[in-house]
Amino acid sequence: MKNVVVVGSQWGDEGKGKIVDWLSSEADVVVRFQGGHNAGHTLVIDKKVFKLRLLPSGIVRPAKISILGNGVVIDPWALLDEIKEIKKKGINVSPENFMISESASLILPFHQEMDEIREDAAGKGKIGTTRRGIGPCYEDKVGRRSIRVMDLRSSSNLDSRLENVLSHHNAIRKGLKKKIFKKNELKKRLLEIAPEILKFSQPVWLKLDEFIKDRKKILFEGAQGILLDVDHGTYPYVTSSNTVPAMAATGSGLAPNKLNYILGITKAYTTRVGSGPFPTELKNKIGESLGKRGKEFGTVTARKRRCGWFDGVLVRQTIKVAGINGIALTKLDVLDELDEIKVCIEYDLNGKKINYLPSASEDQFKIKPIYKTFPGWKSSTKGVRNIKDLPEKAKNYVYALEDFIGAKVSSISTSPEREDTILIEDPFKI
């Protein structure tokens, strides 16, 4: 029995949805442990496209249990809309196959508005938030004033909890000359949807303990990527939660020693959405070509992704920080038409060579990539399912990445289709 954690090893958008869906065919339980509806996963199953934001990828598979852990922040209205949307596509969502941690914090309308107010006021200093209220909700959680799923059970308790959180937010809104939120109106809206949310509520830590005793395989699904981690990413251009695999334990209530294998999803090139440093970004025709061939648009926001060469320095760093056992290399086929392919193997910072990403944001913007160049293979890898069938130069590229970053390539994705995967090492069977 193995429990596997899947995380993005770059800035997110590495193709986790397909890999998690592929692995969920073996798992019994799929758990989201951080983030909110700012993270999107696109699944393609039998030509049918599913765009998920909050729901774990396992929800589209029968006989799987999907869970939102305590580390996730939940917009209850967005969640109910997503459930309604996916039900129209024939997917069953019920308390038998979907659970929410009773300790999860709720994103409320004033969180989203505060997100928008701050981002609009930041001007050139914008972080690039998705404006979904994620950050302000996490702030309230840390400030011990958030509304949690369990608070919906009692009208009187909800009243006092809203009093507390609104005293904080309305003071700020008054100072910004914004309309204050009225407690009774918000309370009414929450109580209207409370039964629909509470029917999924569970002490998730206890359920996971039961699943472990029953020897069920658990798959932990991370959102975003490690370079967006609030502690280990390109701060302040990061998300508001920890995206490293250690969060799988904290954000679900499962003991860390029950996490057996960490899989890092890694794109064969690099992309980033929003603001922030990006050493290998290509603001030229090659970057445009990667974006076009890779269909690089955000699942949640439809924002165009910035594209660049594979940054081996960054991926090697995230592998060390996260304890990644193996990587799933995605979108190899996007590189098929290139004459040559570059990989960043070192940085130049003010004339000095360094082999890691400096912590200071100022330095992160200054560093210049030092590249190693590989010949392109100039032939199609799309749909290849056996590593022996890859062009020799494509295999050389994969082996070079594996050697440099210090982690085994456990699988290679050669198209968005679930079946178009070269399996080298199965995380559940090692």
Short mmCIF file of C-alpha atoms in Angstrom, two decimals:
data_model
loop_
_atom_site.label_atom_id
_atom_site.label_comp_id
_atom_site.label_asym_id
_atom_site.label_seq_id
_atom_site.Cartn_x
_atom_site.Cartn_y
_atom_site.Cartn_z
CA MET A 1 0.00 0.00 0.00
CA LYS A 2 1.38 3.37 -1.06
CA ASN A 3 0.19 6.92 -0.51
CA VAL A 4 1.38 9.32 -3.22
CA VAL A 5 1.67 13.12 -3.17
CA VAL A 6 1.53 14.95 -6.52
CA VAL A 7 2.90 18.49 -6.68
CA GLY A 8 3.99 20.90 -9.40
CA SER A 9 7.75 21.43 -9.48
CA GLN A 10 7.61 24.78 -11.30
CA TRP A 11 5.12 27.71 -11.21
CA GLY A 12 2.03 25.55 -11.69
CA ASP A 13 0.26 24.64 -14.94
CA GLU A 14 2.58 21.65 -15.40
CA GLY A 15 -0.22 19.29 -16.38
CA LYS A 16 -1.11 17.90 -12.96
CA GLY A 17 -4.73 17.27 -13.93
CA LYS A 18 -3.92 14.61 -16.49
CA ILE A 19 -1.32 12.90 -14.29
CA VAL A 20 -3.57 12.91 -11.21
CA ASP A 21 -6.43 11.52 -13.28
CA TRP A 22 -4.12 8.84 -14.66
CA LEU A 23 -2.93 7.90 -11.13
CA SER A 24 -6.43 8.07 -9.66
CA SER A 25 -7.36 4.97 -11.63
CA GLU A 26 -5.18 3.11 -9.10
CA ALA A 27 -6.01 5.19 -6.03
CA ASP A 28 -9.02 4.71 -3.78
CA VAL A 29 -9.06 8.24 -2.36
CA VAL A 30 -7.99 11.59 -3.88
CA VAL A 31 -7.33 14.54 -1.55
CA ARG A 32 -6.84 18.27 -2.23
CA PHE A 33 -4.79 19.75 0.62
CA GLN A 34 -4.24 23.48 -0.15
CA GLY A 35 -5.29 26.35 -2.39
CA GLY A 36 -8.78 27.14 -3.55
CA HIS A 37 -10.68 27.78 -6.78
CA ASN A 38 -7.72 29.79 -8.06
CA ALA A 39 -6.16 26.53 -9.26
CA GLY A 40 -7.50 24.78 -12.33
CA HIS A 41 -7.09 21.27 -13.69
CA THR A 42 -8.13 20.27 -17.19
CA LEU A 43 -8.92 16.60 -17.78
CA VAL A 44 -9.56 15.01 -21.17
CA ILE A 45 -11.36 11.68 -20.87
CA ASP A 46 -12.83 9.94 -23.92
CA LYS A 47 -12.74 13.26 -25.79
CA LYS A 48 -14.79 14.89 -23.02
CA VAL A 49 -13.15 17.92 -21.36
CA PHE A 50 -13.56 18.58 -17.64
CA LYS A 51 -12.28 21.86 -16.19
CA LEU A 52 -12.07 21.53 -12.43
CA ARG A 53 -11.25 24.28 -9.96
CA LEU A 54 -12.05 23.05 -6.46
CA LEU A 55 -13.15 19.46 -6.94
CA PRO A 56 -10.31 16.91 -6.81
CA SER A 57 -9.54 15.19 -10.11
CA GLY A 58 -10.73 11.85 -8.74
CA ILE A 59 -14.33 13.07 -8.82
CA VAL A 60 -14.68 12.14 -12.50
CA ARG A 61 -13.93 8.46 -11.79
CA PRO A 62 -16.52 6.08 -10.35
CA ALA A 63 -15.86 4.31 -7.04
CA LYS A 64 -13.32 6.94 -5.93
CA ILE A 65 -13.63 9.12 -2.83
CA SER A 66 -12.69 12.79 -3.29
CA ILE A 67 -11.80 15.04 -0.37
CA LEU A 68 -11.16 18.75 0.27
CA GLY A 69 -8.85 18.93 3.29
CA ASN A 70 -8.61 21.53 6.03
CA GLY A 71 -5.79 23.28 4.15
CA VAL A 72 -8.13 24.22 1.28
CA VAL A 73 -10.05 27.50 1.35
CA ILE A 74 -13.53 27.05 -0.08
CA ASP A 75 -15.83 29.50 -1.81
CA PRO A 76 -19.10 27.68 -1.01
CA TRP A 77 -21.05 29.23 -3.88
CA ALA A 78 -18.29 28.46 -6.38
CA LEU A 79 -18.16 24.88 -5.09
CA LEU A 80 -21.90 24.35 -5.47
CA ASP A 81 -21.79 25.84 -8.98
CA GLU A 82 -18.95 23.47 -9.90
CA ILE A 83 -20.86 20.49 -8.53
CA LYS A 84 -23.93 21.52 -10.53
CA GLU A 85 -21.81 21.98 -13.66
CA ILE A 86 -20.12 18.59 -13.43
CA LYS A 87 -23.38 16.80 -12.65
CA LYS A 88 -24.68 18.04 -16.01
CA LYS A 89 -21.84 16.04 -17.60
CA GLY A 90 -23.06 12.86 -15.95
CA ILE A 91 -20.72 12.84 -12.94
CA ASN A 92 -22.18 11.80 -9.59
CA VAL A 93 -21.30 13.96 -6.57
CA SER A 94 -22.73 12.80 -3.25
CA PRO A 95 -21.65 12.40 0.41
CA GLU A 96 -20.64 8.85 -0.49
CA ASN A 97 -17.90 9.98 -2.90
CA PHE A 98 -17.14 13.56 -1.80
CA MET A 99 -16.13 14.98 1.59
CA ILE A 100 -15.16 18.41 2.92
CA SER A 101 -13.14 18.93 6.07
CA GLU A 102 -15.27 20.52 8.75
CA SER A 103 -12.21 22.65 9.60
CA ALA A 104 -11.81 24.20 6.14
CA SER A 105 -12.13 28.00 5.98
CA LEU A 106 -14.73 29.65 3.75
CA ILE A 107 -14.06 32.34 1.17
CA LEU A 108 -16.74 35.01 1.52
CA PRO A 109 -17.70 37.88 -0.84
CA PHE A 110 -15.65 40.48 1.03
CA HIS A 111 -12.52 38.35 0.54
CA GLN A 112 -12.84 38.53 -3.23
CA GLU A 113 -13.55 42.26 -3.14
CA MET A 114 -10.50 42.88 -0.95
CA ASP A 115 -8.38 40.87 -3.40
CA GLU A 116 -9.59 43.09 -6.26
CA ILE A 117 -9.15 46.35 -4.31
CA ARG A 118 -5.54 45.55 -3.41
CA GLU A 119 -4.56 44.34 -6.86
CA ASP A 120 -6.08 47.38 -8.56
CA ALA A 121 -4.32 49.71 -6.13
CA ALA A 122 -0.92 48.01 -6.58
CA GLY A 123 -0.29 49.42 -10.08
CA LYS A 124 3.06 48.17 -11.37
CA GLY A 125 3.53 46.23 -8.13
CA LYS A 126 0.73 43.79 -8.94
CA ILE A 127 1.39 40.25 -7.79
CA GLY A 128 -0.83 38.70 -10.44
CA THR A 129 -3.47 37.26 -8.13
CA THR A 130 -6.46 35.48 -9.67
CA ARG A 131 -8.74 37.83 -7.67
CA ARG A 132 -10.65 34.91 -6.17
CA GLY A 133 -10.24 35.99 -2.51
CA ILE A 134 -7.73 33.26 -1.66
CA GLY A 135 -5.13 35.46 0.04
CA PRO A 136 -7.55 37.48 2.22
CA CYS A 137 -9.23 34.25 3.34
CA TYR A 138 -5.91 32.73 4.40
CA GLU A 139 -5.14 35.97 6.24
CA ASP A 140 -8.34 35.59 8.25
CA LYS A 141 -7.49 31.95 8.95
CA VAL A 142 -4.09 32.90 10.37
CA GLY A 143 -5.72 35.83 12.20
CA ARG A 144 -8.09 33.33 13.90
CA ARG A 145 -11.22 35.04 12.62
CA SER A 146 -12.22 32.96 9.58
CA ILE A 147 -15.61 31.32 9.11
CA ARG A 148 -15.14 27.55 8.87
CA VAL A 149 -17.42 24.87 7.49
CA MET A 150 -18.36 23.76 11.01
CA ASP A 151 -19.61 27.29 11.82
CA LEU A 152 -22.54 26.77 9.44
CA ARG A 153 -24.10 24.25 11.84
CA SER A 154 -25.28 26.82 14.37
CA SER A 155 -27.08 30.09 13.63
CA SER A 156 -25.98 31.66 16.90
CA ASN A 157 -22.36 30.57 16.47
CA LEU A 158 -22.33 31.83 12.88
CA ASP A 159 -23.70 35.16 14.10
CA SER A 160 -20.85 35.68 16.58
CA ARG A 161 -18.20 34.49 14.10
CA LEU A 162 -19.49 36.91 11.44
CA GLU A 163 -19.52 39.72 14.00
CA ASN A 164 -15.86 39.05 14.66
CA VAL A 165 -14.65 38.85 11.05
CA LEU A 166 -16.75 41.79 9.84
CA SER A 167 -15.50 44.09 12.61
CA HIS A 168 -12.07 43.62 11.05
CA HIS A 169 -13.04 43.89 7.39
CA ASN A 170 -15.56 46.71 7.73
CA ALA A 171 -12.99 48.87 9.56
CA ILE A 172 -10.65 48.48 6.58
CA ARG A 173 -13.47 49.06 4.09
CA LYS A 174 -14.50 52.28 5.85
CA GLY A 175 -10.92 53.49 5.64
CA LEU A 176 -10.91 52.74 1.90
CA LYS A 177 -14.31 54.46 1.53
CA LYS A 178 -15.95 51.22 0.44
CA LYS A 179 -19.45 50.05 1.30
CA ILE A 180 -19.52 48.01 4.50
CA PHE A 181 -20.89 44.46 4.60
CA LYS A 182 -24.09 43.87 6.54
CA LYS A 183 -23.92 40.87 8.82
CA ASN A 184 -27.54 39.80 8.58
CA GLU A 185 -27.58 39.76 4.78
CA LEU A 186 -24.43 37.61 4.62
CA LYS A 187 -25.69 35.36 7.41
CA LYS A 188 -28.93 34.77 5.51
CA ARG A 189 -27.04 33.84 2.34
CA LEU A 190 -24.83 31.40 4.24
CA LEU A 191 -27.68 29.73 6.09
CA GLU A 192 -29.48 29.22 2.78
CA ILE A 193 -26.64 27.09 1.41
CA ALA A 194 -25.56 25.57 4.75
CA PRO A 195 -27.47 22.28 4.30
CA GLU A 196 -25.91 21.70 0.86
CA ILE A 197 -22.40 22.27 2.23
CA LEU A 198 -22.81 20.49 5.56
CA LYS A 199 -24.00 17.23 4.00
CA PHE A 200 -20.42 16.79 2.73
CA SER A 201 -18.77 17.85 6.02
CA GLN A 202 -16.60 15.29 7.83
CA PRO A 203 -13.71 15.09 10.32
CA VAL A 204 -11.37 14.34 7.43
CA TRP A 205 -8.35 13.48 9.59
CA LEU A 206 -10.42 10.70 11.19
CA LYS A 207 -11.72 9.40 7.85
CA LEU A 208 -8.16 9.29 6.48
CA ASP A 209 -7.04 7.30 9.50
CA GLU A 210 -9.84 4.81 8.78
CA PHE A 211 -8.80 4.60 5.12
CA ILE A 212 -5.21 3.87 6.15
CA LYS A 213 -6.37 1.07 8.44
CA ASP A 214 -8.43 -0.34 5.56
CA ARG A 215 -5.24 -0.23 3.43
CA LYS A 216 -6.71 2.11 0.85
CA LYS A 217 -4.38 3.91 -1.56
CA ILE A 218 -4.52 7.68 -1.10
CA LEU A 219 -3.48 10.22 -3.71
CA PHE A 220 -2.78 13.77 -2.51
CA GLU A 221 -3.30 16.41 -5.18
CA GLY A 222 -1.40 19.68 -4.88
CA ALA A 223 -2.44 22.92 -6.56
CA GLN A 224 -0.18 25.53 -8.21
CA GLY A 225 3.56 24.75 -8.01
CA ILE A 226 6.41 24.79 -5.51
CA LEU A 227 7.81 28.05 -6.90
CA LEU A 228 4.55 29.67 -5.78
CA ASP A 229 4.94 28.42 -2.20
CA VAL A 230 4.56 31.28 0.29
CA ASP A 231 7.83 30.27 2.02
CA HIS A 232 9.89 28.67 -0.74
CA GLY A 233 8.68 30.43 -3.88
CA THR A 234 9.48 33.71 -5.64
CA TYR A 235 8.11 35.83 -2.78
CA PRO A 236 6.12 38.11 -2.88
CA TYR A 237 4.97 36.83 -6.30
CA VAL A 238 3.54 33.68 -4.76
CA THR A 239 0.25 32.15 -3.66
CA SER A 240 -0.99 32.41 -0.06
CA SER A 241 -0.45 28.80 0.98
CA ASN A 242 2.32 26.24 1.22
CA THR A 243 2.44 24.23 -1.99
CA VAL A 244 5.28 21.90 -0.94
CA PRO A 245 4.35 18.22 -0.36
CA ALA A 246 4.80 18.58 3.41
CA MET A 247 1.51 20.50 3.28
CA ALA A 248 -0.24 17.26 2.30
CA ALA A 249 0.08 16.19 5.93
CA THR A 250 -0.75 19.57 7.48
CA GLY A 251 -3.60 20.28 5.07
CA SER A 252 -5.34 16.96 5.54
CA GLY A 253 -4.57 15.72 9.04
CA LEU A 254 -2.66 12.64 7.92
CA ALA A 255 0.62 11.92 9.69
CA PRO A 256 3.74 12.78 7.61
CA ASN A 257 5.13 9.26 7.96
CA LYS A 258 2.14 7.97 5.99
CA LEU A 259 3.28 9.82 2.84
CA ASN A 260 5.27 7.29 0.83
CA TYR A 261 6.12 8.74 -2.58
CA ILE A 262 6.34 12.32 -3.88
CA LEU A 263 5.81 12.87 -7.59
CA GLY A 264 6.79 16.20 -9.10
CA ILE A 265 4.97 17.19 -12.27
CA THR A 266 7.48 18.94 -14.51
CA LYS A 267 6.88 20.58 -17.88
CA ALA A 268 9.54 19.99 -20.58
CA TYR A 269 9.85 23.78 -20.80
CA THR A 270 8.81 26.50 -18.34
CA THR A 271 5.70 28.67 -18.03
CA ARG A 272 4.41 31.23 -15.59
CA VAL A 273 1.12 33.12 -15.20
CA GLY A 274 0.99 36.64 -13.83
CA SER A 275 3.77 38.84 -12.50
CA GLY A 276 7.11 37.93 -10.99
CA PRO A 277 10.65 36.92 -11.98
CA PHE A 278 11.14 34.40 -14.79
CA PRO A 279 14.84 33.96 -15.67
CA THR A 280 14.35 31.84 -18.82
CA GLU A 281 11.36 33.71 -20.27
CA LEU A 282 11.37 34.00 -24.06
CA LYS A 283 9.83 37.23 -25.33
CA ASN A 284 10.29 36.22 -28.96
CA LYS A 285 8.90 33.95 -31.67
CA ILE A 286 10.10 30.80 -29.89
CA GLY A 287 8.19 31.80 -26.75
CA GLU A 288 5.11 32.56 -28.86
CA SER A 289 5.47 29.18 -30.60
CA LEU A 290 5.68 27.30 -27.28
CA GLY A 291 2.55 29.09 -26.06
CA LYS A 292 0.63 28.33 -29.22
CA ARG A 293 1.65 24.65 -29.52
CA GLY A 294 1.22 24.08 -25.78
CA LYS A 295 -2.14 25.90 -25.61
CA GLU A 296 -0.78 27.92 -22.73
CA PHE A 297 -3.84 29.63 -21.30
CA GLY A 298 -4.97 29.40 -17.67
CA THR A 299 -7.81 26.98 -16.87
CA VAL A 300 -9.38 29.33 -14.32
CA THR A 301 -8.60 32.80 -15.70
CA ALA A 302 -7.84 32.12 -19.41
CA ARG A 303 -4.80 34.35 -18.94
CA LYS A 304 -1.98 33.84 -21.42
CA ARG A 305 1.01 32.09 -19.86
CA ARG A 306 4.55 33.39 -20.22
CA CYS A 307 6.81 30.76 -21.81
CA GLY A 308 10.53 30.01 -21.65
CA TRP A 309 13.23 27.37 -21.74
CA PHE A 310 13.47 24.62 -19.12
CA ASP A 311 15.07 26.03 -15.97
CA GLY A 312 17.08 23.14 -14.54
CA VAL A 313 18.41 25.24 -11.66
CA LEU A 314 14.89 25.94 -10.38
CA VAL A 315 13.61 22.40 -10.79
CA ARG A 316 16.69 20.95 -9.09
CA GLN A 317 16.07 23.35 -6.20
CA THR A 318 12.39 22.45 -5.83
CA ILE A 319 13.27 18.75 -5.91
CA LYS A 320 15.61 19.25 -2.96
CA VAL A 321 13.14 21.40 -0.99
CA ALA A 322 10.21 19.07 -1.65
CA GLY A 323 11.94 15.70 -1.38
CA ILE A 324 10.62 14.66 -4.78
CA ASN A 325 11.22 10.97 -5.56
CA GLY A 326 10.43 11.09 -9.26
CA ILE A 327 9.11 13.46 -11.91
CA ALA A 328 6.40 13.14 -14.51
CA LEU A 329 7.70 15.03 -17.53
CA THR A 330 4.84 16.63 -19.46
CA LYS A 331 4.33 18.29 -22.87
CA LEU A 332 7.45 16.82 -24.45
CA ASP A 333 5.64 16.89 -27.81
CA VAL A 334 5.43 20.72 -27.69
CA LEU A 335 9.19 20.80 -28.41
CA ASP A 336 8.93 18.61 -31.55
CA GLU A 337 9.43 21.33 -34.16
CA LEU A 338 12.38 23.20 -32.60
CA ASP A 339 15.81 23.21 -34.25
CA GLU A 340 17.53 23.46 -30.90
CA ILE A 341 16.46 23.37 -27.27
CA LYS A 342 18.11 25.15 -24.36
CA VAL A 343 18.28 24.26 -20.67
CA CYS A 344 19.34 26.68 -17.94
CA ILE A 345 22.15 25.08 -15.91
CA GLU A 346 23.44 28.11 -13.97
CA TYR A 347 22.77 31.79 -13.27
CA ASP A 348 24.84 34.90 -13.58
CA LEU A 349 24.20 37.45 -10.82
CA ASN A 350 26.17 40.65 -11.27
CA GLY A 351 29.02 38.75 -12.94
CA LYS A 352 29.10 35.93 -10.37
CA LYS A 353 27.92 32.42 -11.23
CA ILE A 354 25.43 30.85 -8.81
CA ASN A 355 23.64 27.49 -8.87
CA TYR A 356 20.46 28.37 -6.96
CA LEU A 357 17.65 30.93 -6.98
CA PRO A 358 18.52 33.80 -4.61
CA SER A 359 15.90 34.67 -2.01
CA ALA A 360 15.75 38.42 -2.61
CA SER A 361 13.18 39.44 -5.21
CA GLU A 362 15.54 42.15 -6.47
CA ASP A 363 18.20 39.54 -7.26
CA GLN A 364 15.66 37.18 -8.82
CA PHE A 365 14.85 39.84 -11.41
CA LYS A 366 18.55 40.50 -12.08
CA ILE A 367 19.84 36.97 -12.68
CA LYS A 368 20.73 35.92 -16.22
CA PRO A 369 20.39 32.31 -17.33
CA ILE A 370 23.40 30.33 -18.53
CA TYR A 371 22.30 27.72 -21.05
CA LYS A 372 23.35 24.34 -22.37
CA THR A 373 22.06 23.74 -25.91
CA PHE A 374 20.63 20.45 -27.21
CA PRO A 375 19.77 19.59 -30.82
CA GLY A 376 16.05 19.35 -31.60
CA TRP A 377 14.65 16.04 -32.83
CA LYS A 378 12.44 17.59 -35.53
CA SER A 379 9.98 14.70 -35.54
CA SER A 380 6.69 13.92 -33.80
CA THR A 381 6.57 12.46 -30.32
CA LYS A 382 2.82 13.03 -29.98
CA GLY A 383 1.02 9.96 -28.73
CA VAL A 384 4.17 7.90 -28.13
CA ARG A 385 3.60 5.38 -25.32
CA ASN A 386 6.92 3.55 -25.15
CA ILE A 387 10.25 5.23 -24.48
CA LYS A 388 11.88 3.02 -27.12
CA ASP A 389 9.75 4.77 -29.75
CA LEU A 390 11.00 8.26 -28.91
CA PRO A 391 13.49 9.86 -31.31
CA GLU A 392 17.06 9.37 -30.09
CA LYS A 393 17.61 13.10 -29.57
CA ALA A 394 14.40 13.33 -27.53
CA LYS A 395 15.62 10.49 -25.31
CA ASN A 396 18.96 12.25 -24.90
CA TYR A 397 17.12 15.42 -23.81
CA VAL A 398 15.09 13.50 -21.24
CA TYR A 399 18.14 11.68 -19.85
CA ALA A 400 20.09 14.96 -19.65
CA LEU A 401 17.29 16.60 -17.64
CA GLU A 402 17.08 13.59 -15.35
CA ASP A 403 20.83 13.65 -14.71
CA PHE A 404 20.97 17.40 -14.05
CA ILE A 405 17.99 17.77 -11.71
CA GLY A 406 18.86 14.65 -9.71
CA ALA A 407 15.52 12.86 -9.88
CA LYS A 408 14.26 9.95 -11.92
CA VAL A 409 11.85 10.60 -14.79
CA SER A 410 9.07 8.21 -13.83
CA SER A 411 6.74 9.00 -16.73
CA ILE A 412 6.55 11.12 -19.87
CA SER A 413 3.38 12.72 -21.21
CA THR A 414 3.17 13.05 -24.99
CA SER A 415 -0.32 14.57 -25.42
CA PRO A 416 -3.27 15.77 -23.29
CA GLU A 417 -4.92 12.34 -23.69
CA ARG A 418 -4.67 10.18 -20.58
CA GLU A 419 -3.45 7.11 -22.49
CA ASP A 420 -0.60 8.96 -24.21
CA THR A 421 1.82 8.42 -21.35
CA ILE A 422 5.13 6.60 -21.23
CA LEU A 423 5.22 4.80 -17.88
CA ILE A 424 8.69 4.12 -16.55
CA GLU A 425 7.99 3.79 -12.82
CA ASP A 426 4.57 3.46 -11.16
CA PRO A 427 4.55 5.41 -7.84
CA PHE A 428 1.93 3.10 -6.37
CA LYS A 429 3.93 -0.06 -7.10
CA ILE A 430 7.49 0.80 -6.10
#
